[in-house]
């Protein structure tokens, strides 16, 4: 009995042990299985915290040992970091191509965020705490974002008429959002938190782009430029490195320095006085304001400009054309009676800018002539033209297109021309054909005695289907004058036997001109109703108030005209303290529809309407109205001489830079370069921009004549003083 009882107890204990052993084994198995799956989970958590798009999430079937977990985790983190950098780099490149480059400090801030994330990975913050913190940050960022969007909408409503290119910034932001949405298509294993963190980072990055244009804490000290061209320095044309007497000191093409100049151009050696006022400046200017070493030598062989005392005189009966410019124009009128100056011919381009008497005579006929000053090593006659008060710009004319849209000039003139139009497959003449209006006139006067050159020119003009309306050798002026007309339709192009030059491809934009090389192809004549140039504009001055069918947003153009007429009449002419009788050369640094220039026509001034290359292209309409303008990128210096303009107008110009330029202060330096001593600057913008801008102008020792602000918007009216460090 005792043995049986003992045996039963032993069996009972053994059963208990077996059960305990089984429970222990099951517990160890559970711990082992849990530990095996906990490592991939941690890896996924780390990837989420990196706010990478996680294009390749860790598979759920992946199993690694505990000893190799850290190595795999580090490898994945490095791969994800590279993906983050490459993805951000692509977005930055797209922004640059969209004319919205990021400043250097934005890239640095992005790297700091990546380092911050990697530090959090090393600390291995628990998942629940991380989720809680990220949700709180997300809510705060969403609140800031909503507030920022509301502020943007308010500003957009306030400036809907004045600033039209606001839409461009919104388009750029929507493209960036679209890119982020495309990159956010990831596996379902990635939770919503990762995507929200990525979006928050992107939104924060966009907010940083909209930082202040000028640093309000910056302090400035200025020095004079020590350049070879001295007081006539044009940064993108004058060579400042590798100078040799063989190659000259000016570029054949526009070539800007890597860093924009941050120095002040000195005044002429003999000083600078206030220029002669219009219209007296048509007949004389102060010689010391335009003094040039080669100008004195040039005057010895040309009688249309004479030095008399302190003045440079321009006798009315003297001209480059023998018999006078009046006789020259009368002969053109007799040759082509269809040319009616000041009516159907309003906007003219004068190539060469030698004798300004042609421009002055056309101005008396209500024709606005824009002179193209070709920079060479001879004489700076374009500067003389600007000093006289004529519309002039400076540009090389060799390999790149001129900064104009296609088909905008009613007529183009080249007097006593020495340009080899037939050279280089006729590139230069094809560029003239591009910017000449369909049905427009090309007036060419030469003294060529070479039969070969004349035959080559005839062959070239025939190949592009130009019609010779008249050809006459004037006995008085002793020049041969030819008047060509550009075709008005494409029918004649199809009838060509030899299609050389060929027609340009359909995807070739004829209006693209900023740093675009000249093409040896022939652009077709516009035929669609939505294209500009299909019809000849109304006669002047009716064309100023005519809004063609191809113009988008006619209502905005009409409102823009009324808006600027009210501002000019009620504020600018009487409330700024400007003596408008001293103003002749004016620049609108960011124009839209030319309303500001139209409002000033009665003041007998001319306005250079600048359309920034990143803004909506409204320049064809400006020419259609009978005004003149040009494309320009303000991150680079403008193509003109120092001391060219009497007044610069900048309406919401700096707030629309969108941090495109690395050194926005250089634009203020450029304004100082192209403005005459005693000239005026009128800036309308946000107060947050005007306050640091006022400090910069004071550092230049400009006189702040008037400031006014209301509802976070304001205006500064400043006058440049005759001062140099």
XYZ file of C-alpha atoms in Angstrom, residues 203-591:
389
model
C 5.053 72.948 -46.253
C 7.681 74.248 -43.856
C 10.182 74.356 -46.683
C 7.810 76.426 -48.824
C 7.215 78.849 -46.007
C 10.961 79.350 -45.672
C 11.174 80.327 -49.350
C 8.897 83.275 -48.585
C 11.359 84.789 -46.155
C 12.370 88.454 -46.140
C 13.985 89.758 -49.317
C 16.372 91.995 -47.355
C 17.978 91.219 -44.033
C 16.674 93.905 -41.646
C 19.711 93.446 -39.369
C 22.326 93.842 -42.126
C 24.679 96.814 -42.235
C 26.282 98.033 -45.453
C 29.467 99.856 -46.396
C 30.173 100.788 -50.007
C 33.277 101.115 -52.160
C 33.842 102.418 -55.646
C 34.218 99.981 -58.544
C 37.781 99.679 -59.810
C 36.984 98.547 -63.352
C 38.741 99.215 -66.629
C 35.768 101.063 -68.109
C 35.548 103.164 -64.921
C 32.577 105.564 -64.962
C 31.021 103.863 -68.041
C 31.002 100.365 -66.565
C 28.371 97.945 -67.964
C 28.863 94.705 -65.967
C 27.578 92.119 -68.482
C 29.320 93.659 -71.492
C 32.667 95.019 -70.282
C 35.416 92.438 -69.887
C 37.073 92.486 -66.478
C 39.332 89.441 -66.833
C 41.700 88.241 -69.523
C 41.859 91.712 -71.077
C 44.087 92.094 -74.098
C 44.440 94.843 -76.652
C 43.917 92.275 -79.373
C 40.475 91.179 -78.220
C 39.336 94.527 -76.803
C 37.590 95.152 -73.526
C 34.019 94.244 -74.447
C 32.309 90.899 -74.852
C 30.886 89.857 -78.196
C 27.939 88.440 -76.285
C 26.284 89.214 -72.965
C 28.506 87.644 -70.285
C 27.736 88.538 -66.689
C 30.156 88.118 -63.767
C 29.602 85.115 -61.507
C 28.759 87.337 -58.565
C 26.787 90.547 -59.167
C 28.759 93.740 -58.578
C 28.398 95.167 -55.065
C 30.362 98.351 -55.731
C 29.324 101.833 -56.811
C 30.276 103.146 -60.256
C 32.279 106.378 -59.925
C 31.256 109.646 -61.509
C 33.144 111.018 -64.556
C 36.547 112.536 -63.870
C 35.387 116.076 -64.482
C 32.271 115.576 -62.363
C 28.643 115.291 -63.325
C 25.994 118.000 -63.494
C 22.247 117.733 -63.879
C 21.479 116.988 -67.536
C 19.923 119.505 -69.901
C 16.144 119.239 -69.662
C 13.849 118.089 -72.458
C 13.194 119.305 -75.141
C 16.332 121.451 -75.115
C 18.403 118.263 -74.784
C 17.550 117.401 -78.395
C 19.921 120.192 -79.438
C 22.636 120.100 -76.781
C 23.951 118.136 -73.775
C 26.716 118.717 -71.256
C 29.927 117.396 -72.761
C 31.459 116.234 -69.477
C 28.444 113.995 -68.784
C 29.232 111.898 -71.889
C 32.975 112.504 -72.234
C 34.796 109.570 -73.786
C 38.400 109.255 -74.942
C 37.410 108.351 -78.491
C 34.509 110.771 -78.749
C 36.811 113.717 -79.437
C 38.500 111.841 -82.278
C 35.102 110.826 -83.674
C 33.868 114.439 -83.777
C 36.763 115.479 -86.037
C 35.352 113.384 -88.892
C 31.615 113.947 -88.284
C 29.836 117.282 -88.374
C 26.488 116.278 -86.864
C 27.901 116.819 -83.353
C 30.107 119.757 -82.363
C 31.731 120.708 -79.061
C 30.942 124.286 -78.149
C 32.166 125.399 -74.738
C 30.812 123.071 -72.078
C 28.138 121.690 -74.400
C 27.975 119.071 -77.117
C 25.791 120.593 -79.848
C 23.680 118.862 -82.532
C 22.992 121.269 -85.424
C 19.583 120.686 -87.006
C 20.900 121.129 -90.543
C 23.658 118.547 -90.072
C 23.310 114.790 -90.207
C 25.071 111.591 -91.207
C 22.889 111.768 -94.299
C 24.038 114.386 -96.777
C 21.256 116.831 -97.455
C 19.873 116.368 -93.956
C 17.646 113.829 -92.302
C 14.505 115.662 -93.402
C 15.391 115.107 -97.049
C 16.228 111.465 -96.231
C 12.772 110.866 -94.722
C 11.028 112.665 -97.574
C 12.741 110.396 -100.087
C 11.477 107.333 -98.181
C 7.946 108.764 -98.176
C 8.125 109.237 -101.956
C 9.408 105.698 -102.472
C 6.718 104.015 -100.318
C 3.602 106.190 -99.865
C 2.000 103.454 -97.722
C 4.392 104.342 -94.908
C 2.544 106.902 -92.799
C 4.749 107.988 -89.930
C 2.855 108.430 -86.676
C -0.250 106.606 -87.953
C 0.245 103.059 -89.195
C 3.940 103.241 -88.254
C 4.331 103.933 -84.535
C 7.068 101.622 -83.095
C 10.419 101.539 -84.925
C 13.762 99.879 -84.160
C 16.876 101.776 -85.261
C 19.842 99.405 -85.532
C 23.246 100.926 -84.888
C 22.397 104.125 -83.017
C 24.850 106.348 -84.886
C 23.148 109.587 -85.895
C 20.297 110.345 -83.468
C 18.861 112.936 -85.872
C 16.815 110.141 -87.500
C 15.229 109.324 -84.121
C 14.656 112.996 -83.319
C 12.931 113.658 -86.654
C 10.641 110.651 -86.272
C 9.759 111.760 -82.749
C 8.419 115.007 -84.224
C 6.110 112.799 -86.318
C 4.814 111.000 -83.182
C 6.893 107.872 -83.876
C 8.495 106.093 -80.903
C 11.895 104.817 -82.038
C 13.950 102.435 -79.908
C 17.663 102.641 -80.732
C 19.842 99.543 -80.497
C 23.311 100.579 -79.357
C 25.834 98.036 -80.600
C 28.726 97.908 -78.142
C 32.115 98.083 -79.806
C 35.474 99.658 -79.088
C 34.805 102.818 -81.081
C 32.517 105.437 -79.558
C 29.748 105.174 -76.965
C 27.141 106.928 -79.107
C 24.323 105.094 -77.335
C 25.206 107.027 -74.185
C 24.940 110.264 -76.141
C 21.500 109.178 -77.345
C 20.344 108.483 -73.783
C 21.703 111.828 -72.579
C 19.668 113.540 -75.285
C 16.513 111.802 -74.020
C 15.957 109.155 -76.714
C 14.786 105.600 -76.055
C 17.944 103.488 -76.248
C 19.246 100.164 -75.001
C 22.622 98.457 -75.324
C 23.081 94.876 -76.471
C 25.458 92.739 -78.496
C 24.046 91.542 -81.811
C 25.950 88.451 -82.867
C 24.755 84.985 -81.800
C 21.786 85.373 -79.442
C 18.314 86.701 -80.041
C 17.451 90.255 -79.110
C 15.300 90.483 -75.941
C 12.015 91.096 -77.776
C 9.019 88.942 -78.701
C 8.308 88.083 -82.310
C 6.503 90.355 -84.755
C 6.294 93.561 -82.697
C 8.140 96.299 -84.626
C 6.215 98.147 -87.337
C 9.456 99.066 -89.091
C 13.188 98.463 -88.631
C 15.824 100.872 -89.921
C 19.549 100.542 -90.469
C 21.038 103.787 -91.819
C 24.415 103.858 -93.565
C 24.541 100.230 -92.573
C 27.763 98.231 -92.506
C 26.364 95.045 -90.926
C 27.130 91.924 -93.041
C 23.544 90.617 -93.125
C 24.351 87.740 -95.482
C 27.130 86.299 -93.287
C 26.711 83.184 -91.121
C 23.807 81.842 -93.193
C 21.913 85.092 -92.729
C 21.375 84.682 -88.984
C 21.219 88.403 -88.284
C 18.649 89.092 -90.986
C 16.581 86.110 -89.858
C 16.542 87.639 -86.375
C 15.315 90.916 -87.871
C 12.642 88.900 -89.672
C 11.591 87.339 -86.350
C 10.938 90.623 -84.531
C 9.485 92.467 -87.553
C 5.691 92.584 -87.708
C 4.068 90.630 -90.608
C 3.673 93.223 -93.348
C 6.284 95.410 -91.631
C 9.044 97.374 -93.369
C 12.824 96.988 -93.295
C 14.540 100.187 -94.456
C 18.189 99.752 -95.419
C 20.549 102.470 -96.622
C 24.131 101.596 -97.559
C 27.151 102.879 -99.454
C 28.272 99.436 -100.570
C 30.126 99.447 -103.855
C 30.622 95.678 -103.815
C 28.492 93.847 -106.374
C 29.151 90.533 -104.626
C 27.728 91.789 -101.319
C 24.700 93.254 -103.052
C 24.018 89.983 -104.894
C 24.378 87.993 -101.662
C 21.881 90.316 -99.947
C 19.419 89.976 -102.840
C 19.675 86.197 -102.703
C 19.068 86.159 -98.948
C 16.059 88.487 -99.013
C 14.544 86.469 -101.860
C 14.993 83.221 -99.903
C 12.920 84.613 -97.002
C 10.326 86.017 -99.426
C 10.829 89.689 -98.651
C 9.352 91.966 -101.281
C 11.477 94.892 -102.515
C 9.024 97.778 -102.548
C 11.527 100.406 -103.686
C 15.193 100.791 -104.538
C 16.741 104.177 -105.128
C 20.164 105.742 -105.039
C 19.725 109.309 -103.862
C 21.996 111.810 -105.554
C 21.927 114.208 -102.607
C 22.509 111.805 -99.701
C 24.741 109.563 -101.841
C 23.317 106.397 -100.319
C 21.374 103.530 -101.829
C 18.032 103.097 -100.063
C 16.039 99.857 -100.223
C 12.667 99.277 -98.591
C 11.663 95.648 -98.013
C 8.336 94.285 -96.776
C 7.814 91.076 -94.809
C 5.083 88.681 -96.062
C 1.670 88.879 -94.422
C 0.774 85.194 -94.903
C 2.410 81.771 -95.195
C 1.240 81.070 -98.751
C 4.389 82.460 -100.314
C 6.602 80.242 -98.135
C 4.987 77.117 -99.598
C 5.703 78.327 -103.137
C 9.473 78.522 -102.605
C 11.482 76.310 -104.942
C 14.420 76.044 -102.586
C 13.309 75.787 -98.981
C 16.461 77.262 -97.580
C 16.357 78.543 -94.915
C 13.860 75.903 -93.753
C 10.763 76.663 -91.734
C 11.221 76.446 -87.984
C 9.756 73.469 -86.155
C 6.264 73.805 -84.757
C 7.511 73.496 -81.169
C 9.988 76.362 -81.688
C 8.721 79.322 -79.641
C 9.333 82.507 -81.663
C 8.804 84.695 -78.566
C 11.522 82.998 -76.480
C 14.529 85.299 -76.555
C 16.345 85.436 -73.193
C 19.728 83.727 -73.770
C 18.252 81.904 -76.778
C 20.667 81.458 -79.699
C 19.678 82.753 -83.113
C 18.270 80.102 -85.426
C 18.846 79.677 -89.151
C 15.193 78.917 -89.760
C 12.166 80.914 -90.846
C 9.258 81.422 -88.463
C 5.834 81.169 -90.047
C 3.406 84.075 -89.973
C 0.814 83.768 -87.161
C -2.567 82.673 -88.476
C -4.590 81.542 -85.433
C -6.901 84.073 -83.833
C -5.326 83.514 -80.412
C -1.855 84.482 -81.722
C -0.540 88.030 -81.724
C 0.492 89.510 -85.055
C -2.368 88.188 -87.177
C -3.678 91.705 -87.846
C -2.072 95.130 -88.131
C -2.811 97.344 -85.104
C -5.115 100.340 -85.235
C -3.608 103.676 -86.213
C -1.983 105.749 -83.502
C -3.232 106.970 -81.058
C -6.309 104.734 -81.233
C -4.165 101.623 -80.744
C -3.218 102.785 -77.237
C -6.759 102.060 -76.003
C -7.447 99.050 -78.259
C -7.507 95.575 -76.752
C -7.078 92.838 -79.404
C -8.969 89.544 -79.444
C -5.865 87.475 -78.740
C -5.301 89.226 -75.396
C -6.262 87.135 -72.391
C -7.997 88.912 -69.501
C -9.039 92.052 -71.343
C -10.854 93.204 -68.222
C -7.612 93.134 -66.235
C -5.826 95.165 -68.900
C -8.613 97.751 -68.913
C -8.628 97.906 -65.097
C -4.827 98.223 -65.076
C -5.019 101.236 -67.392
C -7.678 102.958 -65.271
C -5.857 102.057 -62.062
C -2.574 103.692 -63.089
C -4.263 106.722 -64.604
C -5.923 107.416 -61.258
C -2.696 106.893 -59.292
C -0.591 109.050 -61.634
C -3.129 111.883 -61.841
C -4.086 111.974 -58.160
C -0.816 110.989 -56.474
C 2.344 110.811 -58.577
C 2.056 114.123 -60.424
C 1.178 116.208 -57.380
C 1.907 114.274 -54.182
C 5.481 113.008 -54.484
C 7.342 116.292 -54.761
C 8.846 115.399 -58.154
C 9.453 118.141 -60.703
C 8.252 116.278 -63.782
C 9.710 118.897 -66.138
C 13.131 117.401 -65.255
C 12.026 113.815 -66.026
C 12.528 112.340 -69.492
C 13.954 108.786 -69.325
C 11.762 106.508 -67.173
C 11.881 102.774 -66.477
C 9.045 100.619 -65.153
C 11.016 97.735 -63.634
C 8.092 95.307 -63.500
C 5.330 96.225 -65.856
